[in-house]
PDB file of C-alpha atoms and ligand atoms in Angstrom:
ATOM      1  CA  MET A   1       2.282 -23.406 -11.959  1.00 32.00           C
ATOM      2  CA  SER A   2       3.888 -21.889  -8.916  1.00 36.00           C
ATOM      3  CA  THR A   3       1.508 -20.246  -6.510  1.00 45.00           C
ATOM      4  CA  TYR A   4       3.045 -16.708  -7.362  1.00 46.00           C
ATOM      5  CA  GLN A   5       3.140 -17.043 -11.186  1.00 49.00           C
ATOM      6  CA  LEU A   6       0.480 -15.148 -13.147  1.00 48.00           C
ATOM      7  CA  ASP A   7      -1.672 -17.695 -15.201  1.00 46.00           C
ATOM      8  CA  THR A   8      -1.702 -15.856 -18.504  1.00 50.00           C
ATOM      9  CA  SER A   9      -3.641 -18.716 -20.151  1.00 48.00           C
ATOM     10  CA  THR A  10      -6.749 -17.450 -18.178  1.00 49.00           C
ATOM     11  CA  SER A  11      -5.948 -13.872 -17.615  1.00 56.00           C
ATOM     12  CA  ARG A  12      -7.069 -10.817 -19.738  1.00 59.00           C
ATOM     13  CA  ALA A  13      -3.984  -8.945 -18.503  1.00 56.00           C
ATOM     14  CA  THR A  14      -0.839  -8.631 -20.351  1.00 55.00           C
ATOM     15  CA  PRO A  15       2.120  -9.610 -18.218  1.00 55.00           C
ATOM     16  CA  THR A  16       5.263  -7.355 -18.136  1.00 53.00           C
ATOM     17  CA  PRO A  17       6.923  -8.533 -21.216  1.00 51.00           C
ATOM     18  CA  GLN A  18      10.416  -8.948 -19.850  1.00 54.00           C
ATOM     19  CA  PRO A  19      10.066  -9.519 -16.292  1.00 58.00           C
ATOM     20  CA  MET A  20      12.472  -7.441 -14.200  1.00 63.00           C
ATOM     21  CA  LYS A  21      14.306  -8.831 -11.189  1.00 82.00           C
ATOM     22  CA  ARG A  22      12.393  -8.344  -8.049  1.00 92.00           C
ATOM     23  CA  LEU A  23      13.834  -5.703  -5.712  1.00 96.00           C
ATOM     24  CA  THR A  24      14.738  -6.780  -2.231  1.00 96.00           C
ATOM     25  CA  VAL A  25      14.179  -5.256   1.350  1.00 98.00           C
ATOM     26  CA  PRO A  26      17.958  -4.899   1.887  1.00 97.00           C
ATOM     27  CA  ARG A  27      18.203  -2.985  -1.487  1.00 97.00           C
ATOM     28  CA  ILE A  28      15.392  -0.662  -0.315  1.00 98.00           C
ATOM     29  CA  ARG A  29      16.946  -0.094   3.129  1.00 98.00           C
ATOM     30  CA  ALA A  30      20.360   0.604   1.594  1.00 97.00           C
ATOM     31  CA  ARG A  31      18.960   3.425  -0.521  1.00 97.00           C
ATOM     32  CA  LYS A  32      19.453   5.701   2.524  1.00 98.00           C
ATOM     33  CA  LYS A  33      23.175   5.865   3.207  1.00 97.00           C
ATOM     34  CA  ASP A  34      24.717   8.163   5.966  1.00 96.00           C
ATOM     35  CA  GLY A  35      21.316   9.735   6.337  1.00 96.00           C
ATOM     36  CA  VAL A  36      20.881  10.693   2.688  1.00 97.00           C
ATOM     37  CA  THR A  37      18.691   9.237  -0.072  1.00 97.00           C
ATOM     38  CA  GLN A  38      19.773  10.263  -3.389  1.00 95.00           C
ATOM     39  CA  GLU A  39      16.698   8.690  -5.092  1.00 96.00           C
ATOM     40  CA  PRO A  40      13.464   8.906  -3.309  1.00 98.00           C
ATOM     41  CA  LEU A  41      11.558   5.733  -2.744  1.00 98.00           C
ATOM     42  CA  VAL A  42       8.394   5.451  -4.704  1.00 98.00           C
ATOM     43  CA  MET A  43       5.492   3.506  -3.076  1.00 98.00           C
ATOM     44  CA  LEU A  44       1.734   3.173  -3.949  1.00 98.00           C
ATOM     45  CA  THR A  45      -0.951   1.082  -2.498  1.00 98.00           C
ATOM     46  CA  ALA A  46      -2.259  -1.849  -4.694  1.00 98.00           C
ATOM     47  CA  TYR A  47      -5.206  -4.264  -4.005  1.00 98.00           C
ATOM     48  CA  THR A  48      -5.608  -6.336  -7.133  1.00 97.00           C
ATOM     49  CA  ALA A  49      -3.318  -8.144  -9.626  1.00 95.00           C
ATOM     50  CA  ARG A  50      -4.352  -5.845 -12.503  1.00 94.00           C
ATOM     51  CA  GLN A  51      -3.592  -2.693 -10.405  1.00 97.00           C
ATOM     52  CA  ALA A  52      -0.220  -4.205  -9.639  1.00 96.00           C
ATOM     53  CA  GLN A  53       0.571  -4.836 -13.055  1.00 93.00           C
ATOM     54  CA  LEU A  54       0.032  -1.376 -14.104  1.00 94.00           C
ATOM     55  CA  LEU A  55       1.976   0.034 -11.206  1.00 96.00           C
ATOM     56  CA  ASP A  56       4.735  -2.398 -11.434  1.00 94.00           C
ATOM     57  CA  ALA A  57       7.385  -0.382 -13.621  1.00 92.00           C
ATOM     58  CA  HIS A  58       6.883   2.727 -11.653  1.00 96.00           C
ATOM     59  CA  CYS A  59       7.074   1.683  -8.128  1.00 97.00           C
ATOM     60  CA  ASP A  60       9.959   0.480  -5.718  1.00 98.00           C
ATOM     61  CA  LEU A  61       7.351  -0.841  -3.483  1.00 98.00           C
ATOM     62  CA  LEU A  62       3.762  -1.970  -3.549  1.00 98.00           C
ATOM     63  CA  LEU A  63       1.738  -1.501  -0.256  1.00 98.00           C
ATOM     64  CA  VAL A  64      -1.218  -3.897   0.121  1.00 98.00           C
ATOM     65  CA  GLY A  65      -2.651  -1.206   2.574  1.00 98.00           C
ATOM     66  CA  ASP A  66      -5.412  -1.766   4.962  1.00 98.00           C
ATOM     67  CA  SER A  67      -7.117   1.175   3.447  1.00 98.00           C
ATOM     68  CA  LEU A  68      -8.610  -1.450   1.277  1.00 98.00           C
ATOM     69  CA  ALA A  69     -11.441  -1.178   3.987  1.00 98.00           C
ATOM     70  CA  GLN A  70     -12.538   2.231   2.632  1.00 97.00           C
ATOM     71  CA  VAL A  71     -11.256   1.866  -1.088  1.00 98.00           C
ATOM     72  CA  ILE A  72     -12.474  -1.607  -1.963  1.00 98.00           C
ATOM     73  CA  TYR A  73     -14.950  -2.628   0.777  1.00 98.00           C
ATOM     74  CA  GLY A  74     -16.850   0.563   1.681  1.00 97.00           C
ATOM     75  CA  LEU A  75     -16.048   0.285   5.117  1.00 97.00           C
ATOM     76  CA  PRO A  76     -15.953   3.341   7.557  1.00 95.00           C
ATOM     77  CA  SER A  77     -12.553   2.658   8.789  1.00 96.00           C
ATOM     78  CA  THR A  78      -9.744   0.027   8.654  1.00 97.00           C
ATOM     79  CA  VAL A  79     -10.723  -1.474  11.971  1.00 97.00           C
ATOM     80  CA  PRO A  80     -12.949  -4.343  10.713  1.00 98.00           C
ATOM     81  CA  VAL A  81     -10.333  -5.530   8.314  1.00 98.00           C
ATOM     82  CA  THR A  82      -9.146  -9.304   8.709  1.00 98.00           C
ATOM     83  CA  LEU A  83      -6.037 -11.155   8.177  1.00 98.00           C
ATOM     84  CA  GLU A  84      -7.944 -13.301   5.378  1.00 98.00           C
ATOM     85  CA  MET A  85      -8.847 -10.161   3.483  1.00 98.00           C
ATOM     86  CA  MET A  86      -5.227  -8.916   3.737  1.00 98.00           C
ATOM     87  CA  ALA A  87      -3.899 -12.280   2.560  1.00 98.00           C
ATOM     88  CA  ASN A  88      -6.059 -12.603  -0.407  1.00 98.00           C
ATOM     89  CA  HIS A  89      -5.375  -9.064  -1.825  1.00 98.00           C
ATOM     90  CA  ALA A  90      -1.620  -9.448  -1.098  1.00 98.00           C
ATOM     91  CA  ALA A  91      -1.549 -12.783  -2.976  1.00 97.00           C
ATOM     92  CA  ALA A  92      -3.141 -11.007  -6.026  1.00 96.00           C
ATOM     93  CA  VAL A  93      -0.710  -8.157  -5.857  1.00 97.00           C
ATOM     94  CA  VAL A  94       2.331 -10.396  -5.753  1.00 95.00           C
ATOM     95  CA  ARG A  95       0.951 -12.451  -8.534  1.00 93.00           C
ATOM     96  CA  GLY A  96       0.390  -9.210 -10.637  1.00 93.00           C
ATOM     97  CA  SER A  97       3.908  -7.754  -9.976  1.00 93.00           C
ATOM     98  CA  TYR A  98       7.535  -8.442 -10.926  1.00 91.00           C
ATOM     99  CA  HIS A  99       9.779  -5.578  -9.820  1.00 94.00           C
ATOM    100  CA  PRO A 100       8.678  -3.920  -6.624  1.00 96.00           C
ATOM    101  CA  VAL A 101       8.916  -5.181  -3.064  1.00 97.00           C
ATOM    102  CA  VAL A 102       5.367  -6.162  -1.802  1.00 98.00           C
ATOM    103  CA  VAL A 103       4.626  -5.179   1.635  1.00 98.00           C
ATOM    104  CA  VAL A 104       1.314  -6.079   3.295  1.00 98.00           C
ATOM    105  CA  ASP A 105      -0.482  -4.197   6.154  1.00 98.00           C
ATOM    106  CA  MET A 106      -1.062  -6.137   9.387  1.00 98.00           C
ATOM    107  CA  PRO A 107      -4.750  -5.629  10.143  1.00 98.00           C
ATOM    108  CA  PHE A 108      -5.954  -4.060  13.493  1.00 98.00           C
ATOM    109  CA  GLY A 109      -6.112  -6.835  16.115  1.00 98.00           C
ATOM    110  CA  SER A 110      -3.640  -9.140  14.515  1.00 98.00           C
ATOM    111  CA  TYR A 111      -0.370  -8.027  16.265  1.00 98.00           C
ATOM    112  CA  GLU A 112      -0.901  -5.647  19.132  1.00 98.00           C
ATOM    113  CA  GLN A 113      -1.426  -8.408  21.835  1.00 98.00           C
ATOM    114  CA  SER A 114       2.125  -9.739  21.861  1.00 98.00           C
ATOM    115  CA  PRO A 115       5.207 -10.354  19.627  1.00 98.00           C
ATOM    116  CA  GLN A 116       4.198 -14.078  19.323  1.00 98.00           C
ATOM    117  CA  GLN A 117       0.789 -13.150  18.102  1.00 98.00           C
ATOM    118  CA  ALA A 118       2.372 -10.764  15.615  1.00 98.00           C
ATOM    119  CA  PHE A 119       4.629 -13.426  14.489  1.00 98.00           C
ATOM    120  CA  GLU A 120       2.044 -15.873  13.700  1.00 98.00           C
ATOM    121  CA  SER A 121      -0.114 -13.367  11.861  1.00 98.00           C
ATOM    122  CA  ALA A 122       2.846 -11.993   9.896  1.00 98.00           C
ATOM    123  CA  ALA A 123       4.018 -15.555   8.933  1.00 98.00           C
ATOM    124  CA  MET A 124       0.556 -16.456   7.843  1.00 98.00           C
ATOM    125  CA  LEU A 125       0.396 -13.338   5.524  1.00 98.00           C
ATOM    126  CA  MET A 126       3.659 -13.987   3.965  1.00 98.00           C
ATOM    127  CA  LYS A 127       3.105 -17.660   3.434  1.00 97.00           C
ATOM    128  CA  ALA A 128      -0.301 -16.951   1.946  1.00 97.00           C
ATOM    129  CA  SER A 129       0.792 -14.239  -0.295  1.00 97.00           C
ATOM    130  CA  GLY A 130       4.542 -14.317  -1.068  1.00 96.00           C
ATOM    131  CA  ALA A 131       4.852 -10.654   0.140  1.00 98.00           C
ATOM    132  CA  ALA A 132       8.410  -9.780   1.197  1.00 98.00           C
ATOM    133  CA  GLY A 133       7.346  -7.917   4.404  1.00 98.00           C
ATOM    134  CA  VAL A 134       4.744  -6.468   6.644  1.00 98.00           C
ATOM    135  CA  LYS A 135       3.787  -3.049   8.000  1.00 98.00           C
ATOM    136  CA  LEU A 136       2.395  -2.350  11.362  1.00 98.00           C
ATOM    137  CA  GLU A 137       1.195   0.839  13.051  1.00 98.00           C
ATOM    138  CA  GLY A 138       2.495   2.253  16.366  1.00 97.00           C
ATOM    139  CA  GLY A 139       5.827   3.458  17.578  1.00 97.00           C
ATOM    140  CA  GLU A 140       7.618   2.754  20.855  1.00 98.00           C
ATOM    141  CA  ALA A 141       4.815   0.487  22.147  1.00 97.00           C
ATOM    142  CA  MET A 142       5.537  -1.648  19.086  1.00 98.00           C
ATOM    143  CA  ALA A 143       9.381  -1.558  19.152  1.00 98.00           C
ATOM    144  CA  GLU A 144       9.585  -4.965  20.935  1.00 98.00           C
ATOM    145  CA  THR A 145       7.426  -6.593  18.462  1.00 98.00           C
ATOM    146  CA  VAL A 146       9.405  -5.133  15.403  1.00 98.00           C
ATOM    147  CA  ARG A 147      12.597  -6.458  16.978  1.00 98.00           C
ATOM    148  CA  PHE A 148      10.940  -9.857  17.568  1.00 98.00           C
ATOM    149  CA  LEU A 149       9.747 -10.104  13.996  1.00 98.00           C
ATOM    150  CA  SER A 150      12.962  -8.622  12.283  1.00 98.00           C
ATOM    151  CA  GLN A 151      15.240 -11.033  14.232  1.00 98.00           C
ATOM    152  CA  ARG A 152      13.040 -14.028  12.977  1.00 98.00           C
ATOM    153  CA  GLY A 153      13.112 -13.384   9.190  1.00 98.00           C
ATOM    154  CA  ILE A 154      10.097 -10.833   8.827  1.00 98.00           C
ATOM    155  CA  PRO A 155      11.067  -7.549   7.523  1.00 98.00           C
ATOM    156  CA  VAL A 156       9.027  -4.797   9.168  1.00 98.00           C
ATOM    157  CA  MET A 157       7.810  -1.434   7.923  1.00 98.00           C
ATOM    158  CA  GLY A 158       6.721   0.845  10.727  1.00 98.00           C
ATOM    159  CA  HIS A 159       4.076   3.584  10.628  1.00 98.00           C
ATOM    160  CA  VAL A 160       4.023   6.559  13.064  1.00 98.00           C
ATOM    161  CA  GLY A 161       2.267   9.845  13.261  1.00 97.00           C
ATOM    162  CA  LEU A 162      -1.461   9.584  12.235  1.00 96.00           C
ATOM    163  CA  THR A 163      -2.128   5.907  12.529  1.00 96.00           C
ATOM    164  CA  PRO A 164      -5.597   5.126  11.190  1.00 96.00           C
ATOM    165  CA  GLN A 165      -6.150   1.972  12.991  1.00 97.00           C
ATOM    166  CA  ALA A 166      -6.019   4.163  16.241  1.00 94.00           C
ATOM    167  CA  VAL A 167      -8.898   6.433  14.982  1.00 93.00           C
ATOM    168  CA  ASN A 168     -11.052   5.523  17.991  1.00 94.00           C
ATOM    169  CA  VAL A 169      -8.068   6.605  20.319  1.00 93.00           C
ATOM    170  CA  LEU A 170      -7.126   9.604  18.291  1.00 92.00           C
ATOM    171  CA  GLY A 171     -10.750  10.802  17.639  1.00 91.00           C
ATOM    172  CA  GLY A 172     -10.239  11.586  13.929  1.00 91.00           C
ATOM    173  CA  TYR A 173      -7.821  11.894  11.041  1.00 92.00           C
ATOM    174  CA  MET A 174      -6.243  15.239  12.032  1.00 92.00           C
ATOM    175  CA  ALA A 175      -2.686  15.917  11.389  1.00 92.00           C
ATOM    176  CA  ARG A 176      -0.488  15.096  14.232  1.00 92.00           C
ATOM    177  CA  GLY A 177       2.529  16.777  15.775  1.00 92.00           C
ATOM    178  CA  ARG A 178       1.071  20.278  16.425  1.00 95.00           C
ATOM    179  CA  SER A 179       1.985  20.310  20.244  1.00 95.00           C
ATOM    180  CA  ASP A 180       5.562  19.997  21.641  1.00 96.00           C
ATOM    181  CA  ALA A 181       4.510  16.717  23.427  1.00 96.00           C
ATOM    182  CA  GLU A 182       2.982  15.040  20.307  1.00 95.00           C
ATOM    183  CA  ALA A 183       6.064  16.164  18.192  1.00 97.00           C
ATOM    184  CA  ASP A 184       8.495  14.692  20.702  1.00 97.00           C
ATOM    185  CA  LYS A 185       6.435  11.585  20.679  1.00 97.00           C
ATOM    186  CA  ILE A 186       6.537  11.118  17.136  1.00 97.00           C
ATOM    187  CA  VAL A 187      10.181  11.609  16.648  1.00 98.00           C
ATOM    188  CA  GLY A 188      10.590   9.154  19.665  1.00 98.00           C
ATOM    189  CA  ASP A 189       8.337   6.652  17.929  1.00 98.00           C
ATOM    190  CA  ALA A 190      10.458   6.798  14.715  1.00 98.00           C
ATOM    191  CA  ARG A 191      13.753   6.337  16.664  1.00 98.00           C
ATOM    192  CA  ALA A 192      12.390   3.562  18.702  1.00 98.00           C
ATOM    193  CA  LEU A 193      11.267   1.589  15.342  1.00 98.00           C
ATOM    194  CA  ASP A 194      14.448   2.432  13.902  1.00 98.00           C
ATOM    195  CA  GLU A 195      16.434   0.933  16.683  1.00 98.00           C
ATOM    196  CA  ALA A 196      14.346  -2.144  16.664  1.00 98.00           C
ATOM    197  CA  GLY A 197      15.160  -3.086  13.150  1.00 98.00           C
ATOM    198  CA  ALA A 198      12.474  -1.549  11.003  1.00 98.00           C
ATOM    199  CA  PHE A 199      13.623  -1.390   7.337  1.00 98.00           C
ATOM    200  CA  ALA A 200      11.593   1.641   6.591  1.00 98.00           C
ATOM    201  CA  ILE A 201       9.036   3.879   8.423  1.00 98.00           C
ATOM    202  CA  VAL A 202       5.854   5.521   7.124  1.00 98.00           C
ATOM    203  CA  ILE A 203       5.182   8.897   8.526  1.00 98.00           C
ATOM    204  CA  GLU A 204       1.678   9.951   8.019  1.00 98.00           C
ATOM    205  CA  GLY A 205      -0.345  13.174   8.512  1.00 97.00           C
ATOM    206  CA  VAL A 206       2.493  15.051  10.563  1.00 97.00           C
ATOM    207  CA  VAL A 207       3.339  18.718  10.309  1.00 97.00           C
ATOM    208  CA  GLU A 208       6.280  19.255   8.079  1.00 97.00           C
ATOM    209  CA  PRO A 209       9.120  20.230  10.559  1.00 97.00           C
ATOM    210  CA  ILE A 210       8.410  17.166  12.617  1.00 98.00           C
ATOM    211  CA  ALA A 211       8.338  14.923   9.588  1.00 98.00           C
ATOM    212  CA  ILE A 212      11.763  16.372   8.714  1.00 98.00           C
ATOM    213  CA  ALA A 213      13.114  16.022  12.262  1.00 98.00           C
ATOM    214  CA  ALA A 214      11.954  12.381  12.279  1.00 98.00           C
ATOM    215  CA  THR A 215      13.584  11.715   8.851  1.00 98.00           C
ATOM    216  CA  LYS A 216      16.906  13.156  10.223  1.00 98.00           C
ATOM    217  CA  ALA A 217      16.623  11.257  13.450  1.00 98.00           C
ATOM    218  CA  VAL A 218      16.531   7.807  11.940  1.00 98.00           C
ATOM    219  CA  SER A 219      18.764   5.575   9.698  1.00 98.00           C
ATOM    220  CA  ALA A 220      15.911   3.817   8.099  1.00 98.00           C
ATOM    221  CA  PRO A 221      14.342   5.559   5.084  1.00 98.00           C
ATOM    222  CA  THR A 222      11.123   7.445   5.837  1.00 98.00           C
ATOM    223  CA  ILE A 223       8.155   7.332   3.538  1.00 98.00           C
ATOM    224  CA  GLY A 224       5.914  10.185   3.780  1.00 98.00           C
ATOM    225  CA  ILE A 225       2.128  10.599   3.260  1.00 98.00           C
ATOM    226  CA  GLY A 226       0.850  14.032   4.267  1.00 98.00           C
ATOM    227  CA  ALA A 227       4.356  14.631   5.736  1.00 98.00           C
ATOM    228  CA  SER A 228       7.044  16.255   3.661  1.00 98.00           C
ATOM    229  CA  ALA A 229       9.008  16.161   0.216  1.00 98.00           C
ATOM    230  CA  GLN A 230      12.157  15.790   2.408  1.00 98.00           C
ATOM    231  CA  CYS A 231      11.154  12.314   3.629  1.00 98.00           C
ATOM    232  CA  ASP A 232      13.122   9.606   1.793  1.00 98.00           C
ATOM    233  CA  GLY A 233      10.219   8.498  -0.260  1.00 98.00           C
ATOM    234  CA  GLN A 234       6.453   9.025  -0.678  1.00 98.00           C
ATOM    235  CA  VAL A 235       3.321   6.911  -0.630  1.00 98.00           C
ATOM    236  CA  LEU A 236      -0.234   7.720  -1.776  1.00 98.00           C
ATOM    237  CA  VAL A 237      -3.432   5.503  -1.900  1.00 98.00           C
ATOM    238  CA  THR A 238      -3.424   4.824  -5.579  1.00 98.00           C
ATOM    239  CA  ASP A 239      -7.219   5.238  -5.980  1.00 98.00           C
ATOM    240  CA  ASP A 240      -6.938   8.735  -4.407  1.00 98.00           C
ATOM    241  CA  MET A 241      -4.206   9.639  -6.658  1.00 98.00           C
ATOM    242  CA  LEU A 242      -6.003   8.557  -9.845  1.00 98.00           C
ATOM    243  CA  GLY A 243      -9.048  10.610  -8.904  1.00 98.00           C
ATOM    244  CA  MET A 244     -11.475   7.874  -8.079  1.00 98.00           C
ATOM    245  CA  PHE A 245     -12.905   9.574  -5.103  1.00 97.00           C
ATOM    246  CA  GLU A 246     -14.403  13.138  -4.645  1.00 94.00           C
ATOM    247  CA  ARG A 247     -13.626  13.358  -1.011  1.00 93.00           C
ATOM    248  CA  VAL A 248      -9.891  12.924  -0.221  1.00 95.00           C
ATOM    249  CA  PRO A 249      -7.532  14.043   2.606  1.00 94.00           C
ATOM    250  CA  ARG A 250      -5.996  17.404   1.830  1.00 95.00           C
ATOM    251  CA  PHE A 251      -2.513  15.842   1.266  1.00 96.00           C
ATOM    252  CA  VAL A 252      -3.611  13.829  -1.805  1.00 97.00           C
ATOM    253  CA  LYS A 253      -2.653  15.191  -5.116  1.00 98.00           C
ATOM    254  CA  LYS A 254      -5.062  13.935  -7.847  1.00 98.00           C
ATOM    255  CA  TYR A 255      -2.998  13.035 -10.951  1.00 98.00           C
ATOM    256  CA  GLY A 256      -6.175  11.707 -12.904  1.00 98.00           C
ATOM    257  CA  ASP A 257      -9.746  11.804 -12.981  1.00 98.00           C
ATOM    258  CA  LEU A 258     -10.757   8.204 -13.220  1.00 98.00           C
ATOM    259  CA  ALA A 259     -14.019   8.791 -11.567  1.00 98.00           C
ATOM    260  CA  GLN A 260     -15.204  10.833 -14.365  1.00 98.00           C
ATOM    261  CA  THR A 261     -13.657   8.565 -16.936  1.00 98.00           C
ATOM    262  CA  ILE A 262     -15.383   5.602 -15.583  1.00 98.00           C
ATOM    263  CA  SER A 263     -18.764   7.562 -15.411  1.00 98.00           C
ATOM    264  CA  ASP A 264     -18.526   8.926 -18.958  1.00 98.00           C
ATOM    265  CA  THR A 265     -17.551   5.488 -20.284  1.00 98.00           C
ATOM    266  CA  ALA A 266     -20.403   3.709 -18.612  1.00 98.00           C
ATOM    267  CA  ALA A 267     -22.813   6.336 -19.897  1.00 98.00           C
ATOM    268  CA  ARG A 268     -21.777   5.519 -23.398  1.00 98.00           C
ATOM    269  CA  TYR A 269     -22.290   1.901 -22.859  1.00 98.00           C
ATOM    270  CA  ALA A 270     -25.766   2.363 -21.395  1.00 98.00           C
ATOM    271  CA  ALA A 271     -26.877   4.757 -24.272  1.00 98.00           C
ATOM    272  CA  GLU A 272     -25.720   2.212 -26.805  1.00 98.00           C
ATOM    273  CA  VAL A 273     -27.467  -0.788 -25.041  1.00 98.00           C
ATOM    274  CA  ARG A 274     -30.554   1.320 -25.055  1.00 98.00           C
ATOM    275  CA  ASP A 275     -30.570   2.386 -28.577  1.00 98.00           C
ATOM    276  CA  ARG A 276     -29.581  -1.130 -29.550  1.00 98.00           C
ATOM    277  CA  SER A 277     -26.308  -0.211 -31.210  1.00 98.00           C
ATOM    278  CA  PHE A 278     -24.433  -2.479 -28.988  1.00 98.00           C
ATOM    279  CA  PRO A 279     -23.578  -5.353 -29.658  1.00 98.00           C
ATOM    280  CA  GLY A 280     -22.677  -4.470 -33.251  1.00 97.00           C
ATOM    281  CA  GLU A 281     -21.370  -6.708 -36.019  1.00 95.00           C
ATOM    282  CA  ASP A 282     -17.854  -6.963 -34.482  1.00 96.00           C
ATOM    283  CA  GLN A 283     -19.146  -8.262 -31.328  1.00 97.00           C
ATOM    284  CA  THR A 284     -21.632 -10.857 -32.395  1.00 97.00           C
ATOM    285  CA  TYR A 285     -21.172 -14.357 -33.909  1.00 96.00           C
ATOM    286  CA  GLN A 286     -22.813 -15.358 -37.252  1.00 95.00           C
ATOM    287  CA  PRO A 287     -23.161 -18.862 -38.480  1.00 95.00           C
ATOM    288  CA  LYS A 288     -20.218 -20.114 -40.747  1.00 92.00           C
ATOM    289  CA  ASP A 289     -21.385 -20.584 -44.384  1.00 83.00           C
TER     290      ASP A 289
HETATM  291  O1  KIV B   1      -3.296   1.349   4.534  1.00 68.67           O
HETATM  292  C1  KIV B   1      -2.809   2.183   3.807  1.00 68.67           C
HETATM  293  O2  KIV B   1      -2.918   2.383   2.616  1.00 68.67           O
HETATM  294  C2  KIV B   1      -1.555   2.938   4.395  1.00 68.67           C
HETATM  295  C3  KIV B   1      -0.979   3.961   3.680  1.00 68.67           C
HETATM  296  C4  KIV B   1      -1.844   5.165   3.399  1.00 68.67           C
HETATM  297  C5  KIV B   1       0.317   4.453   4.335  1.00 68.67           C
HETATM  298  O3  KIV B   1      -1.149   2.577   5.525  1.00 68.67           O
END
């Protein structure tokens, strides 16, 4: 069995019946032509194989986001995330998906020191998981690193605006780009990443006119989150979008109410255990006559 194949003999999950050909980074990049993206790119986060299977047919890209810190591990920020955590979750997402490009976040501290450090970390993530590319946070300061990786076989997605790994410098998760200086910096950061070879750029938590200006300023597709519908694509944290959490950023639209569904379902199970109606006839083994 290849490392990246789903082992259906041991899995409860039903694999996609007719595996689709996986999209590639060049095809994602080519969706923006002469500054126009006819069909917006659809990206969601994924952290597990089953989640990836369920999202597979609907997404162009799956992002193994370091938001798994809060979503999966109950950590207060993305700062404590390690390379090993990212590699393990990314491998699960690659195993569970057939169609989208899988991109994995480089965790805080694994790439900022030098392009060489970034190359070692990115290569480790890609070898361990089979992901097609990495995402890193930061603009102009990361341009040299983005160029270094892109020229050595590692597709890089940039991330500008609100960059959660820098929460200790930014002082919180407020929207960015409200002052002229901040707005100029965001557009300049996007331009620097574009020129350095980023194949796409996430724009997070930025006032809308600046997100639009940055989208117009770069040839790579931009993927907005708390940005603008005029970005070349959109991303949300899947668990936020599904309604798993009560408290979410203002820019999240809840398309489901999974927290309530899980709570109601667990309550039904608990009641049946307590009144001894579970397990019933269908769930118990009797001796064969
Ligand atoms: O970690 C993450 O999930 C992200 C997205 C919110 C863009 O970086």
